[in-house]
Coordinates of C-alpha atoms in Angstrom, one line a residue:
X190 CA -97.1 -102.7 41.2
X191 CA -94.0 -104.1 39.8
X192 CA -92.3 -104.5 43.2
X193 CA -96.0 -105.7 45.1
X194 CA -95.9 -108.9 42.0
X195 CA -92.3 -109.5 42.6
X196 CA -93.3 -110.1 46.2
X197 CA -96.0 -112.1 45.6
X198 CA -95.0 -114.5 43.0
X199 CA -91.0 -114.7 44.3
X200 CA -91.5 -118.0 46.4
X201 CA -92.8 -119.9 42.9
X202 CA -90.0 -117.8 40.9
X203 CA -87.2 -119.0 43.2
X204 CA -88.4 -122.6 43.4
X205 CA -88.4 -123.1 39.9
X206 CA -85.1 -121.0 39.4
X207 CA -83.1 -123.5 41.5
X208 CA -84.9 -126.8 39.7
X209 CA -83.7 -125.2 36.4
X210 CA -80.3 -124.4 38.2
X211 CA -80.0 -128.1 39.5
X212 CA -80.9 -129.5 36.1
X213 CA -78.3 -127.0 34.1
X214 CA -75.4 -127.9 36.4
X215 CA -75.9 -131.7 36.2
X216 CA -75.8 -131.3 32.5
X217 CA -73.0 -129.0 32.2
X218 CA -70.7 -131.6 33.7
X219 CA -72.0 -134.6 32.1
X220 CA -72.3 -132.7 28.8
X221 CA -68.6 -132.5 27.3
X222 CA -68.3 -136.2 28.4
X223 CA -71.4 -137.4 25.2
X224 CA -70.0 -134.9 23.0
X225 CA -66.8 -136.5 23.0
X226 CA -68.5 -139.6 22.9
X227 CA -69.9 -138.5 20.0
X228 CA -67.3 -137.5 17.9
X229 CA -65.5 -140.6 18.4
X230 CA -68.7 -143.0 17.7
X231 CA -70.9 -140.7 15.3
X232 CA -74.4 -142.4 14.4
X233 CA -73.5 -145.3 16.7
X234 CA -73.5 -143.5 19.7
X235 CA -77.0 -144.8 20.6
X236 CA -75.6 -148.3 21.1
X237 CA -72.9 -146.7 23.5
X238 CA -74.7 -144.6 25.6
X239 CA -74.6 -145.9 29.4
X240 CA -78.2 -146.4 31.9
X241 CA -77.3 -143.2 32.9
X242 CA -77.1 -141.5 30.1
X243 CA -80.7 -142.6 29.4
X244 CA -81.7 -141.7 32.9
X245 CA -80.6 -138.0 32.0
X246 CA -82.0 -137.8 28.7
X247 CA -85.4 -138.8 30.3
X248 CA -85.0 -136.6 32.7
X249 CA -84.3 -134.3 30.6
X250 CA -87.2 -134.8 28.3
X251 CA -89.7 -134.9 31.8
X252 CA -88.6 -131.6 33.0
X253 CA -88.8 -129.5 30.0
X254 CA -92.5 -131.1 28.8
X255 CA -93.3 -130.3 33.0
X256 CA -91.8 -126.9 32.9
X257 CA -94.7 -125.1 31.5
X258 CA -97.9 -127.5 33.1
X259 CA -95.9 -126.5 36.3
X260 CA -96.1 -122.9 35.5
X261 CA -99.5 -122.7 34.3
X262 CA -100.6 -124.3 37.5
X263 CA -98.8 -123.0 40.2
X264 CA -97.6 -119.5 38.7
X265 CA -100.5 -118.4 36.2
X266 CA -104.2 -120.2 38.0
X267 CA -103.3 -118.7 41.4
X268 CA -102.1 -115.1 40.3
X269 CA -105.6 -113.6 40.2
X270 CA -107.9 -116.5 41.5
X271 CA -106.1 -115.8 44.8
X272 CA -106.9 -112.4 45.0
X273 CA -110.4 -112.8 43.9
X274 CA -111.1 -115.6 46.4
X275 CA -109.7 -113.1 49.2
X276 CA -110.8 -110.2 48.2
X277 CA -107.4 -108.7 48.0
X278 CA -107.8 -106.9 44.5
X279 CA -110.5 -104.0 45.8
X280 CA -108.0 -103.1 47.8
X281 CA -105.2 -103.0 45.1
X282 CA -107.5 -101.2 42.6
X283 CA -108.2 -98.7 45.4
X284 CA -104.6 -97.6 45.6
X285 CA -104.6 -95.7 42.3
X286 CA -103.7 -98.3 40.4
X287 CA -106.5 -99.3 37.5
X288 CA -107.9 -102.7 36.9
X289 CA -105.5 -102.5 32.8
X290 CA -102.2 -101.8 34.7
X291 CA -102.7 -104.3 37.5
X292 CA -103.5 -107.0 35.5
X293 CA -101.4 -106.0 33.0
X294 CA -98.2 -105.7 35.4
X295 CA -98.8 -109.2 36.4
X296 CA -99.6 -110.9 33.0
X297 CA -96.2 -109.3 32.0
X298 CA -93.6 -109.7 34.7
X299 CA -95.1 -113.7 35.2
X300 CA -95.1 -114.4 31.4
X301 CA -91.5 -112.7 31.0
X302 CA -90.5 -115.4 33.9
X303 CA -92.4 -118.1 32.3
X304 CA -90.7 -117.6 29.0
X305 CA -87.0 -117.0 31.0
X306 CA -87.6 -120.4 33.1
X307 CA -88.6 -122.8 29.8
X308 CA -86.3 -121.1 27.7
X309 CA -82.9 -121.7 30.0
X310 CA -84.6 -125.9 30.7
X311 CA -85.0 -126.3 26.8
X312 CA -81.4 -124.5 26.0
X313 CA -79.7 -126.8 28.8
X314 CA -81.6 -130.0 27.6
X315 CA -81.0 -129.2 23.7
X316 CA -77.6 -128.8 24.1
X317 CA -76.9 -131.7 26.4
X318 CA -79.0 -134.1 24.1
X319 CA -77.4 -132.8 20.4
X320 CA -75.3 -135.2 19.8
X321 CA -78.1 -137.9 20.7
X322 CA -80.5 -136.0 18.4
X323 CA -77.7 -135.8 15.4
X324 CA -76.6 -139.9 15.7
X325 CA -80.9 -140.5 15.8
X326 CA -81.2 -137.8 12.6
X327 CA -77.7 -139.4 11.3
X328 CA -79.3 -143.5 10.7
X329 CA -78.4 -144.4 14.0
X330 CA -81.5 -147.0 14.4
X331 CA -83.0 -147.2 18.0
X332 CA -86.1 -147.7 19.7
X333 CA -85.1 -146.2 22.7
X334 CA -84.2 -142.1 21.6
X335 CA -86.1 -140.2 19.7
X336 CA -85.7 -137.9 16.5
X337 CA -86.2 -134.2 17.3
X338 CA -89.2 -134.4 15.3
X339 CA -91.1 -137.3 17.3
X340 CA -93.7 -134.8 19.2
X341 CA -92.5 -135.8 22.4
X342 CA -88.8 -134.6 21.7
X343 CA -90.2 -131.5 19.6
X344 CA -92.1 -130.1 23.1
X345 CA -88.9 -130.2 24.6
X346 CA -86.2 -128.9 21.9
X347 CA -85.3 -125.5 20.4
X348 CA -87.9 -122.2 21.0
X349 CA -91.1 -124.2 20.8
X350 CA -91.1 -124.8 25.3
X351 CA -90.7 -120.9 25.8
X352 CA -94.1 -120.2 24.3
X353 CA -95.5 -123.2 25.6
X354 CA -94.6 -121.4 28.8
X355 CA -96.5 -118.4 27.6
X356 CA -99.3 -119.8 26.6
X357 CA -99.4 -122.2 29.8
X358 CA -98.9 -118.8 32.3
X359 CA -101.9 -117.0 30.6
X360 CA -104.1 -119.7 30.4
X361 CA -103.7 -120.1 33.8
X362 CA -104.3 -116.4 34.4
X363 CA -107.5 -116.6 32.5
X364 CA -109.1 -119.8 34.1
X365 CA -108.1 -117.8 37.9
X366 CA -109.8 -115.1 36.7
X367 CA -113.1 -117.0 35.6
X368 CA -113.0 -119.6 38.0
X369 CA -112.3 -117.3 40.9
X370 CA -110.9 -120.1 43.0
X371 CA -107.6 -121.4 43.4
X372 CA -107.7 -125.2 43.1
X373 CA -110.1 -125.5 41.2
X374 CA -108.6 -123.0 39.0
X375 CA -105.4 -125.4 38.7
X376 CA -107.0 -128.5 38.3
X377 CA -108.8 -127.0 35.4
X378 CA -105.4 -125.4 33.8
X379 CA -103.8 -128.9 34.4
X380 CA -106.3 -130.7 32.1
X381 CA -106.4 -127.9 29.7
X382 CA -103.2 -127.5 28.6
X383 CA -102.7 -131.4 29.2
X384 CA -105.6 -131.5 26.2
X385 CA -103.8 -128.9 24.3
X386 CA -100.6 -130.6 24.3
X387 CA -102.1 -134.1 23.1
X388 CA -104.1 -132.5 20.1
X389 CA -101.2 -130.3 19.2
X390 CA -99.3 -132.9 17.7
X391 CA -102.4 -134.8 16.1
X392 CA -104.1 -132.6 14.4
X393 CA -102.4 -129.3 14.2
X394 CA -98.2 -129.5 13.9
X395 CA -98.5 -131.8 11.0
X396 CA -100.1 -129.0 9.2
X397 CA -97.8 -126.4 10.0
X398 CA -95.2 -127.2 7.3
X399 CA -95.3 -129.0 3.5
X400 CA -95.3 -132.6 4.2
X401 CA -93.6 -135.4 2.2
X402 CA -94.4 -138.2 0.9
X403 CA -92.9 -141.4 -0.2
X404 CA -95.0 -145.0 -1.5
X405 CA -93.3 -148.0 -0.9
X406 CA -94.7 -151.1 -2.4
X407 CA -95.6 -154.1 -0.1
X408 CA -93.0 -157.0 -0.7
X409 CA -90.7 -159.6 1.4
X410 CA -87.0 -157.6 2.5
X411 CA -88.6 -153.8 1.5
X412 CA -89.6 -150.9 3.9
X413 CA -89.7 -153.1 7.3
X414 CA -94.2 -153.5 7.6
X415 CA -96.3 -154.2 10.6
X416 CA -100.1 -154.5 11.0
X417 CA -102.3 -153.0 13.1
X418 CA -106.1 -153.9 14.0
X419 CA -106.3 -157.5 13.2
X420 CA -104.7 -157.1 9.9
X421 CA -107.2 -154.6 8.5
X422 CA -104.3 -152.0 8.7
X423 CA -100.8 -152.3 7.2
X424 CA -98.0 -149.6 8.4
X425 CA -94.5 -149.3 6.6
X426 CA -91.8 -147.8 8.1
X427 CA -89.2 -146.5 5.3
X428 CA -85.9 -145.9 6.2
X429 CA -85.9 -141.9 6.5
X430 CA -83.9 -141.5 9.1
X431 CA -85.2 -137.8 11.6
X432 CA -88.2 -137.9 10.4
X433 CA -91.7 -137.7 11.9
X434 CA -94.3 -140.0 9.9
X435 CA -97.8 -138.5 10.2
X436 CA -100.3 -140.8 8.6
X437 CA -99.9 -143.8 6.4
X438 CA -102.8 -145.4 3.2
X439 CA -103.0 -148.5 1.3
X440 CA -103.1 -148.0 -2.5
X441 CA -104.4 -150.5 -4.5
X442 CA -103.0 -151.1 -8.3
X443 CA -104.6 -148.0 -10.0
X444 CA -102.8 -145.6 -6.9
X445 CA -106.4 -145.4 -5.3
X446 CA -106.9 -145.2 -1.7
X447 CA -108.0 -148.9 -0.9
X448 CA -108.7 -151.1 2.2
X449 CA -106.5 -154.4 3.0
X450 CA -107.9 -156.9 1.3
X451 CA -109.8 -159.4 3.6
X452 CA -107.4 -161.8 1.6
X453 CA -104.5 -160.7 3.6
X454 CA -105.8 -161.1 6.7
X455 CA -107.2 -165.1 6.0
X456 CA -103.5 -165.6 4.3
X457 CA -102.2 -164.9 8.1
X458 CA -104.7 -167.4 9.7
X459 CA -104.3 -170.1 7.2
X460 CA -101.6 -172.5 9.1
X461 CA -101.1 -170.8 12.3
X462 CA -101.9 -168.2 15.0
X463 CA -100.3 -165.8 15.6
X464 CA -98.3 -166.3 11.8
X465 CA -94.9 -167.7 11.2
X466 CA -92.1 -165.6 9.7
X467 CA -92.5 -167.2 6.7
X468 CA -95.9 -167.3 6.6
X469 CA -95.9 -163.6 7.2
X470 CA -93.9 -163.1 4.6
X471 CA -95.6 -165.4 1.8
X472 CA -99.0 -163.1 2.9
X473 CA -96.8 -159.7 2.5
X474 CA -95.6 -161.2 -1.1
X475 CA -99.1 -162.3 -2.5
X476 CA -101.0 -159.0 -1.3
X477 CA -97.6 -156.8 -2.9
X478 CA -98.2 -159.1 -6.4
X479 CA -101.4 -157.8 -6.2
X480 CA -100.0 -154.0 -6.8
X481 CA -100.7 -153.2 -3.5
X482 CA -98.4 -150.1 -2.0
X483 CA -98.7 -148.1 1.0
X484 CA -98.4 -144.5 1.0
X485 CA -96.3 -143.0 4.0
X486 CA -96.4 -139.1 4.8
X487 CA -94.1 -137.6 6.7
X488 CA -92.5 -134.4 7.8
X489 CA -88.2 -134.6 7.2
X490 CA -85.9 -133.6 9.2
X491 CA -84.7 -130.7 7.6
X492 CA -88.2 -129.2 8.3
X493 CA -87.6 -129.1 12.4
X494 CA -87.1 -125.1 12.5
X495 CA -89.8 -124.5 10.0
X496 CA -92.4 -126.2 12.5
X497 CA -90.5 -124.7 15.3
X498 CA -91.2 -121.4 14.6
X499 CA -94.8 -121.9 13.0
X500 CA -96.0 -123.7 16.5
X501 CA -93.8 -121.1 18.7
X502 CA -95.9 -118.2 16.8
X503 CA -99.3 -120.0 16.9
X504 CA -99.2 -120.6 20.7
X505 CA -97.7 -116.7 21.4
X506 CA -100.9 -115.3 19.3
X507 CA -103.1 -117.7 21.6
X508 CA -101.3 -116.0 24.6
X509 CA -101.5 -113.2 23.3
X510 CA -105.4 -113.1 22.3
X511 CA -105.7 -115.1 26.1
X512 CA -104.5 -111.8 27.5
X513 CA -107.3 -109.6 25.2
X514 CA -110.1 -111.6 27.0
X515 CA -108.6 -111.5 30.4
X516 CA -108.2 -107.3 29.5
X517 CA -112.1 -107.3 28.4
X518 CA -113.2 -109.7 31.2
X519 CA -111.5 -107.4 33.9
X520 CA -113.0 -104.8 32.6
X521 CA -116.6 -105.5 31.8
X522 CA -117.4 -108.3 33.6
X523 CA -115.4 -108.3 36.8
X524 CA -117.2 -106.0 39.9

């Protein structure tokens, strides 16, 4: 069985081993080059990195995130689907090999490769974008790199990608094995995961470790403030340099959840549209001397592992409980 998967699934294996392979050798030799870089610049690196320095970073970034949508749809959907939609697997089970090991030796030998393949992109990428991360996490202020935390750095970083990988491979295994055809199979696993990945980082990471909070009143020269949805929404941005800010409320005077005062937003309109500076600014000062403050919540830096390992444990026990169902459905529902 173990030899019969290798041959089948060796084509995808060796694809992806020499994209991973490419992508590891150009950042070995670029690599020394920004850590040097680095030492000699520190948190001001960001504002010394060349175009194509961003180009890899990107890259980087792309490849990892793509890593385990690739995997899911072109090593986990087809694994079983293929075999269904052929007809192939009667003849497997009827070489003395049961329905548990089959599936079984495929689940494991693709989800071992999964796990190998996302785990050498994320090492590769993680080590050639450190010193990037650490100037970001160190003050170094830019709109263009993110901090580790910022949940499209976080997918690519540290263990988090290798059971992504997992969880990507067996999902695909389990949609095949409903679905019993191949493209439709991957198309599904594509917009699966793709869902996954987006409500991940909305609605479950942020809960996966003790947040902080800071409340930073509303005034002229304080936390730099933008609004948001025709002034009914005010968002401060504090100066916490690596962190990840997960929601944001307005307190009024008492420290009660409040709207923005309709106030503000006829203050903006008043001489021009959109606002000057200093009309901006005059607005920001009345609606602060009214005791407003706005509440920021964040998760710090220091709690990247923390999340790391929560998130690469949730999405193993969702592989894991994936590979339960496809076990029962093989079993009792497959003839």
């Amino acid at each position: 069985m173990i030899w019969l998967t290798w041959r089948q699934f060796r084509t995808q294996a060796a694809v992806m081993s020499a994209a991973v392979t490419a992508l590891a050798a150009t950042l070995a030799i670029t690599g020394p080059q920004l850590a040097d870089l680095y030492r000699a610049a520190g948190s001001s690196l960001v504002d010394r990195l060349s175009s194509s320095d961003q180009t890899l970073y990107y890259a980087g970034l792309l490849v990892v995130l793509a890593v385990p949508a690739v995997i899911g749809m072109f090593w986990g959907a087809p694994l079983i689907a293929r075999e269904l939609e052929t007809g192939t697997h009667y003849l497997a089970w009827n070489q003395g090999v049961t329905r548990t090991r089959w599936l079984a030796t495929k689940l494991g030998l693709g989800a071992a490769a999964a796990m190998t393949a996302a785990g050498l992109a994320a090492l590769a990428v993680s080590w050639w974008s450190s010193p990037i991360d650490r100037a970001v996490n160190g003050g170094g202020a830019t709109d263009t790199y993110f901090p580790r935390l910022d949940p499209v750095a976080f997918a690519a970083r540290g263990v988090v990608p290798m059971a992504h990988a997992a969880f990507a491979f067996v999902l695909g295994v389990t949609l095949g094995l409903i679905i019993r055809r191949t493209l439709p199979a991957m198309a599904t696993t594509l917009v699966v995961y793709t869902a996954v990945q987006i409500s991940a980082p909305m609605w479950i990471r942020p809960h996966l470790a003790a947040p902080d909070r800071t409340t930073v009143p509303i005034e002229p020269g304080g936390a730099p403030i933008s609004i948001q949805e025709g002034a009914k929404q005010i968002v401060a941005h504090p100066e916490v340099p690596g962190a990840w800010e997960t929601s944001q409320q307005t307190l009024n005077a008492a420290g009660q959840p409040a709207p923005v005062p309709s106030s503000f937003a006829d203050c903006l309109h008043t001489e021009s549209d959109p606002p000057t500076l200093q009309q901006f600014d005059r607005c920001i000062a009345d609606l602060g001397a009214l005791g407003y403050k706005q509440q920021v919540t964040y998760q710090p830096a220091g709690n990247f592992w923390a999340l790391q390992w929560a998130e690469t444990g949730l999405f193993l026990g969702l592989a894991l409980a994936l590979t339960g169902f496809c076990t029962w459905w093989i079993r009792h529902r497959l003839t």
